[in-house]
Short mmCIF file of C-alpha atoms in Angstrom, two decimals:
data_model
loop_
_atom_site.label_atom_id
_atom_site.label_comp_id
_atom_site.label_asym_id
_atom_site.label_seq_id
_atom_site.Cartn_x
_atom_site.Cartn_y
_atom_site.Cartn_z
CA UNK A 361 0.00 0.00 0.00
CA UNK A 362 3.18 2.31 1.18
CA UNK A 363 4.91 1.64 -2.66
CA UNK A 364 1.18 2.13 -4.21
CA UNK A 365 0.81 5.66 -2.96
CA UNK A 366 4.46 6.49 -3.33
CA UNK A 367 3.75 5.39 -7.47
CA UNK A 368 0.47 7.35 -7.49
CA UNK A 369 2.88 10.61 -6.14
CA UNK A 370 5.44 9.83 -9.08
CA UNK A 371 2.37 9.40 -11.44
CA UNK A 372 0.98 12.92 -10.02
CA UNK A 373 4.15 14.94 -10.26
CA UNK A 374 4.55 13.96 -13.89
CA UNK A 375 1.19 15.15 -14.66
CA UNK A 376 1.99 18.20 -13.11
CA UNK A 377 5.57 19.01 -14.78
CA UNK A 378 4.20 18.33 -18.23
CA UNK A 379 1.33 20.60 -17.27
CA UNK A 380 3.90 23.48 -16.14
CA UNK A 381 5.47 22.83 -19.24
CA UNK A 382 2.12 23.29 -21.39
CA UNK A 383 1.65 26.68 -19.26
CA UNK A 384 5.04 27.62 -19.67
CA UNK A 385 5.04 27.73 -23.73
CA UNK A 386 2.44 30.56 -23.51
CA UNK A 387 5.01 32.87 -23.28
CA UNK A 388 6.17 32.42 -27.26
CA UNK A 389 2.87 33.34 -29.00
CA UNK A 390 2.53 35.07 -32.03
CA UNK A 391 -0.61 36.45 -33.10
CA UNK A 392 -1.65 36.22 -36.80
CA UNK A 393 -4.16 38.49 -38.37
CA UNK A 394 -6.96 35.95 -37.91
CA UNK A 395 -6.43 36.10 -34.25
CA UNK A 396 -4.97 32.48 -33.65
CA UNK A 397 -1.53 32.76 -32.56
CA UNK A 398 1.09 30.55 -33.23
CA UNK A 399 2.29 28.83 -30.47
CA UNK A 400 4.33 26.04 -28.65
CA UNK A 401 1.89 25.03 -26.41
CA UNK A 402 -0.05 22.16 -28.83
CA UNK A 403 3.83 21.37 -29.19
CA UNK A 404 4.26 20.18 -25.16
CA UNK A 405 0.97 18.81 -25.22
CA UNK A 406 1.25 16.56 -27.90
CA UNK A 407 4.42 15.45 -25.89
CA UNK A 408 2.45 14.71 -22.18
CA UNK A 409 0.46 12.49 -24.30
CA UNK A 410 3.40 10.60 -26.30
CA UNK A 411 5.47 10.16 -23.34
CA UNK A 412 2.94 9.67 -20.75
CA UNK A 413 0.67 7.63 -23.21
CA UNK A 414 -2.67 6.47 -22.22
CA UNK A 415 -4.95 8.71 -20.16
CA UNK A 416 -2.56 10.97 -18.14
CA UNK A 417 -1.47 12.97 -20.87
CA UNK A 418 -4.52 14.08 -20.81
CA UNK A 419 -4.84 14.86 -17.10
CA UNK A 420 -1.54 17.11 -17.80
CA UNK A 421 -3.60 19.10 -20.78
CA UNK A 422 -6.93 18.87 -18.62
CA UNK A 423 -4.76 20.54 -15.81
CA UNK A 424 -3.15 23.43 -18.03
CA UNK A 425 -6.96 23.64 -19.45
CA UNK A 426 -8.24 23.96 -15.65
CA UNK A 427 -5.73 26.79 -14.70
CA UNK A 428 -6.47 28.38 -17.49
CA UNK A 429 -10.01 28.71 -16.80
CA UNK A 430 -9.44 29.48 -13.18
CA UNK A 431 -7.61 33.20 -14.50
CA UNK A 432 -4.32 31.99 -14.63
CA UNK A 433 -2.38 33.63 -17.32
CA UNK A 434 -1.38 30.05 -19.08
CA UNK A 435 -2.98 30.58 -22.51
CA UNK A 436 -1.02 31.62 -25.59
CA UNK A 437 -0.07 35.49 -24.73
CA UNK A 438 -0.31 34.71 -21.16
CA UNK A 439 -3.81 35.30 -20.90
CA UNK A 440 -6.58 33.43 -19.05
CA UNK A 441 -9.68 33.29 -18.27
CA UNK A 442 -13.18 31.89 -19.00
CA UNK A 443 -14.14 34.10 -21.82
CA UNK A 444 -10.54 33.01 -23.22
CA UNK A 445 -11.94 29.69 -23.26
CA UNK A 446 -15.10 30.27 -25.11
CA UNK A 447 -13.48 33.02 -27.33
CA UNK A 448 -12.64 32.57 -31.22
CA UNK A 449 -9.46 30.42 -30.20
CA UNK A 450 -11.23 28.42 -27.49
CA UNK A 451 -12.32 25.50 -29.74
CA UNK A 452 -8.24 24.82 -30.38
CA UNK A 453 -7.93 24.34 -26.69
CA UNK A 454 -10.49 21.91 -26.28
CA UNK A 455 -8.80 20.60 -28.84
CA UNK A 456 -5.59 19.80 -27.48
CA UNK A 457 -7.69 17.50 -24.90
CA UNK A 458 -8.86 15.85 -27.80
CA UNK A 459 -5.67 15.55 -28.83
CA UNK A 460 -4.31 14.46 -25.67
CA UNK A 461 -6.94 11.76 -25.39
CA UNK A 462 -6.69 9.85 -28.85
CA UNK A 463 -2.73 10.61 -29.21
CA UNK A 464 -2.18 9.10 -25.66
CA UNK A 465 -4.46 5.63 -26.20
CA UNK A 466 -2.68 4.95 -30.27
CA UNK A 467 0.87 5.91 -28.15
CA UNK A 468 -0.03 3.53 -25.64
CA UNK A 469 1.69 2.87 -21.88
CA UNK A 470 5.33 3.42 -21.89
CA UNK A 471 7.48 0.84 -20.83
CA UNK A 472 11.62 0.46 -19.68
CA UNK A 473 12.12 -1.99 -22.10
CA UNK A 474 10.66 0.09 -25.24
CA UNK A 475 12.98 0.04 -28.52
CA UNK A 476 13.89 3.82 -28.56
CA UNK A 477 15.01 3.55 -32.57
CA UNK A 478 12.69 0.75 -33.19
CA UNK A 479 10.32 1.24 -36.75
CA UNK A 480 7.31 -0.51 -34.93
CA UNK A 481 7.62 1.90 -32.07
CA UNK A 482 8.15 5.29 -33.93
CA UNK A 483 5.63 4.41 -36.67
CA UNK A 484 2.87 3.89 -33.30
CA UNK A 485 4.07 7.11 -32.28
CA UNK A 486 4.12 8.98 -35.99
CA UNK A 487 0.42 8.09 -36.37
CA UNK A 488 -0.23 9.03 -32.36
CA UNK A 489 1.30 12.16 -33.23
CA UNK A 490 -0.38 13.02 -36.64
CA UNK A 491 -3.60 12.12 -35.85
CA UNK A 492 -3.50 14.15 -32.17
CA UNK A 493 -2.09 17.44 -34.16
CA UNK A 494 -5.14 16.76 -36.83
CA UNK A 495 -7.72 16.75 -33.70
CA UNK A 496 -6.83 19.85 -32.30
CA UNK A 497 -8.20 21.44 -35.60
CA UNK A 498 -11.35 19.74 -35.52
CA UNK A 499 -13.25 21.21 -32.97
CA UNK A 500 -11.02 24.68 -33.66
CA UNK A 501 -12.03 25.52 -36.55
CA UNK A 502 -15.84 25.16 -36.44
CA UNK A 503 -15.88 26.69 -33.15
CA UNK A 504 -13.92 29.76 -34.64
CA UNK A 505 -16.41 29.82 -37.36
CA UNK A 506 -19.55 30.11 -34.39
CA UNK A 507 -17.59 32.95 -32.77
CA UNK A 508 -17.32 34.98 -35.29
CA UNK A 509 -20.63 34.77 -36.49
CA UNK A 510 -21.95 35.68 -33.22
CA UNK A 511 -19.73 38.62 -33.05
CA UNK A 512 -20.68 40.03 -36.30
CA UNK A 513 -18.11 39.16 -38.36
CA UNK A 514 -19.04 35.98 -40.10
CA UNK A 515 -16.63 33.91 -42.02
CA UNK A 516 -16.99 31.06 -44.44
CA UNK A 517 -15.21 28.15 -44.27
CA UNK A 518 -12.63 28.65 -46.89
CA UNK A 519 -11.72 32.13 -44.93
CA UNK A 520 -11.88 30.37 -42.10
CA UNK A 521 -9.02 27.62 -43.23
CA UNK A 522 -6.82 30.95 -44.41
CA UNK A 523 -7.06 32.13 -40.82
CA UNK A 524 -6.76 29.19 -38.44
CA UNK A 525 -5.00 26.15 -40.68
CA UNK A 526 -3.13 27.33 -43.86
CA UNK A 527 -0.37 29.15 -41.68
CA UNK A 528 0.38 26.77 -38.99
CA UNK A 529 1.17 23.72 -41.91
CA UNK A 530 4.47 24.51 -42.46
CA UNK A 531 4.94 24.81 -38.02
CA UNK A 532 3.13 21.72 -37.02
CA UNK A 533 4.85 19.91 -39.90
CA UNK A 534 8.13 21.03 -38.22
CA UNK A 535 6.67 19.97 -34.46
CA UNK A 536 5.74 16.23 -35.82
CA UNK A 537 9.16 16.10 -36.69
CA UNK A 538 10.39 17.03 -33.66
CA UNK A 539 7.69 15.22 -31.10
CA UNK A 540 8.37 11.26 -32.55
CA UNK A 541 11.73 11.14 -31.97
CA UNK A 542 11.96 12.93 -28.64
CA UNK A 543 8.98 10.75 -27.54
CA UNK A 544 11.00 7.81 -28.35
CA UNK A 545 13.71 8.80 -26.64
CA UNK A 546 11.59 10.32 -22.99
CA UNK A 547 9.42 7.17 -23.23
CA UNK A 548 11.59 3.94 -21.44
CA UNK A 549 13.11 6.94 -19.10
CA UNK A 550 9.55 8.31 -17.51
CA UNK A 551 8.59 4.28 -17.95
CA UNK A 552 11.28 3.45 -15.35
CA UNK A 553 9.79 5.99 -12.90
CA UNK A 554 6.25 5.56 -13.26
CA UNK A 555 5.77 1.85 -13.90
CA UNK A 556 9.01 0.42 -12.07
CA UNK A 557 8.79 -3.56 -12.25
CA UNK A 558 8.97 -4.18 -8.45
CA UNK A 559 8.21 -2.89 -5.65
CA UNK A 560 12.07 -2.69 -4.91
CA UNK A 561 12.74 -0.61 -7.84
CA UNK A 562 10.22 1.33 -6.26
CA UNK A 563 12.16 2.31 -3.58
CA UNK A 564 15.18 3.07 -5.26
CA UNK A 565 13.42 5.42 -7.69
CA UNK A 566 11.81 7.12 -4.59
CA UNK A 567 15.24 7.50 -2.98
CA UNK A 568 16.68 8.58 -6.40
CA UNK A 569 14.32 11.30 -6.26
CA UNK A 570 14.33 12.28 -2.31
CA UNK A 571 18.63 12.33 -3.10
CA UNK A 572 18.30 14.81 -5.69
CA UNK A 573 15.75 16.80 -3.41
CA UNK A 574 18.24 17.16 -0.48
CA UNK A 575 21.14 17.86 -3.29
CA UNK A 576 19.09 20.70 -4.30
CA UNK A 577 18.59 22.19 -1.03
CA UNK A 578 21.73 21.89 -0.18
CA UNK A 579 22.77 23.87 -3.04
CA UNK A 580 20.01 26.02 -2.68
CA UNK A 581 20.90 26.71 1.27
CA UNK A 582 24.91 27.34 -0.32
CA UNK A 583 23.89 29.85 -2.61
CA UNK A 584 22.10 32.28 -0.43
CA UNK A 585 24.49 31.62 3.00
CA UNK A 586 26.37 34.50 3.76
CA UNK A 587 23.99 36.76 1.79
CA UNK A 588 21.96 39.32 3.60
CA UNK A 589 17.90 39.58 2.84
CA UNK A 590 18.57 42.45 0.66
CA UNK A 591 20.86 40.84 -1.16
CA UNK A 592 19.21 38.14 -2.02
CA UNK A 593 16.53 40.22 -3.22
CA UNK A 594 18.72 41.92 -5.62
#
């Protein structure tokens, strides 16, 4: 029971770095003259769903989603908000739970022993990967289409496509590329700390991790000794 909750912590903490790191790419957004930027965010998701496969990619995204919603500046441009959410670009970020969802089940549960330059295992993750960056379009771009409407400013589909697809080709072509191979590689190394084969390998993963905690505050405590509070402030 000890070793079960001490996995279910491991299992958490992932969810919540790859979540971070979701939040964390809204600061490189550029905004295009249809109003959907171009960001790095769909990028990291994509990832917590390769790497973590299964469902808890999608807890990461579901957890960037819930911040967001909650006012915390974690959408592209560092905004947040509800009305974020249900604005013109709001469809794209249900779609990256989509995304998360589908991309995570093809990818599949990560495991230590997993091929990293295996064909098998990068073709599983290729498709994971093209069909999850596909999804995040499909609820985006009708919802876009609704939004403007109701603002006024209707658009037809083909205007639509110029706005929220036609640009971000060549970029998401480019992230594909970059998301298989580092997914191959990140896969047997989160594997080994959040499905560990015994309960013993547990334990050493747990006192891997509780090392490198007290290493840190060591190094942490080092840094500001000898400093006085305004110092450290500076």
């Amino acid at each position: 029971m000890k070793n079960r909750t001490k996995s279910s912590i491991v299992r958490t903490t992932f969810t919540a770095l790859f979540a971070a790191l979701i939040c964390l790419g809204c600061v490189i957004s550029i905004r295009l003259p249809g109003g959907v930027p171009i960001t790095v965010q769909n990028l990291f998701a994509m990832l917590a769903a390769l790497v973590l496969g299964g469902l808890q990619g999608a807890g990461a995204v579901g957890l960037f989603l819930v911040l967001g919603i909650l006012g915390l500046p974690v959408f592209s441009g560092a905004t947040g908000g509800w009305a974020i959410f249900v604005g013109p670009t709001g469809g794209f970020l249900w779609g990256y739970f989509l995304a998360a969802v589908v991309a995570g089940l093809i990818a599949g549960t990560p495991f230590v022993e997993e091929k990293k330059f295996k064909l098998k295992n990068w073709l599983k993750l290729a498709l994971a990967s093209l069909v999850g960056f596909a999804l995040i379009y499909a609820p985006g771009i009708p919802w876009f289409i609704h939004v403007m409407a109701g603002k006024g400013n209707p658009v037809n589909f083909t205007k639509a496509l110029e706005y929220t697809l036609i640009p971000f080709i060549p970029g998401d072509l480019l992230k594909f590329l970059v998301s298989v191979p580092l997914a191959a590689i990140l896969r047997p190394v989160a594997a080994r700390y959040l499905y560990p084969d015994d309960e013993a390998e547990m334990e050493e993963i747990i006192g891997e991790l509780e090392k490198r905690k007290r290493f840190l505050d060591k190094l942490g405590k080092k840094k500001s000794g000898g400093k006085s509070d305004s110092e450290s402030e500076k």
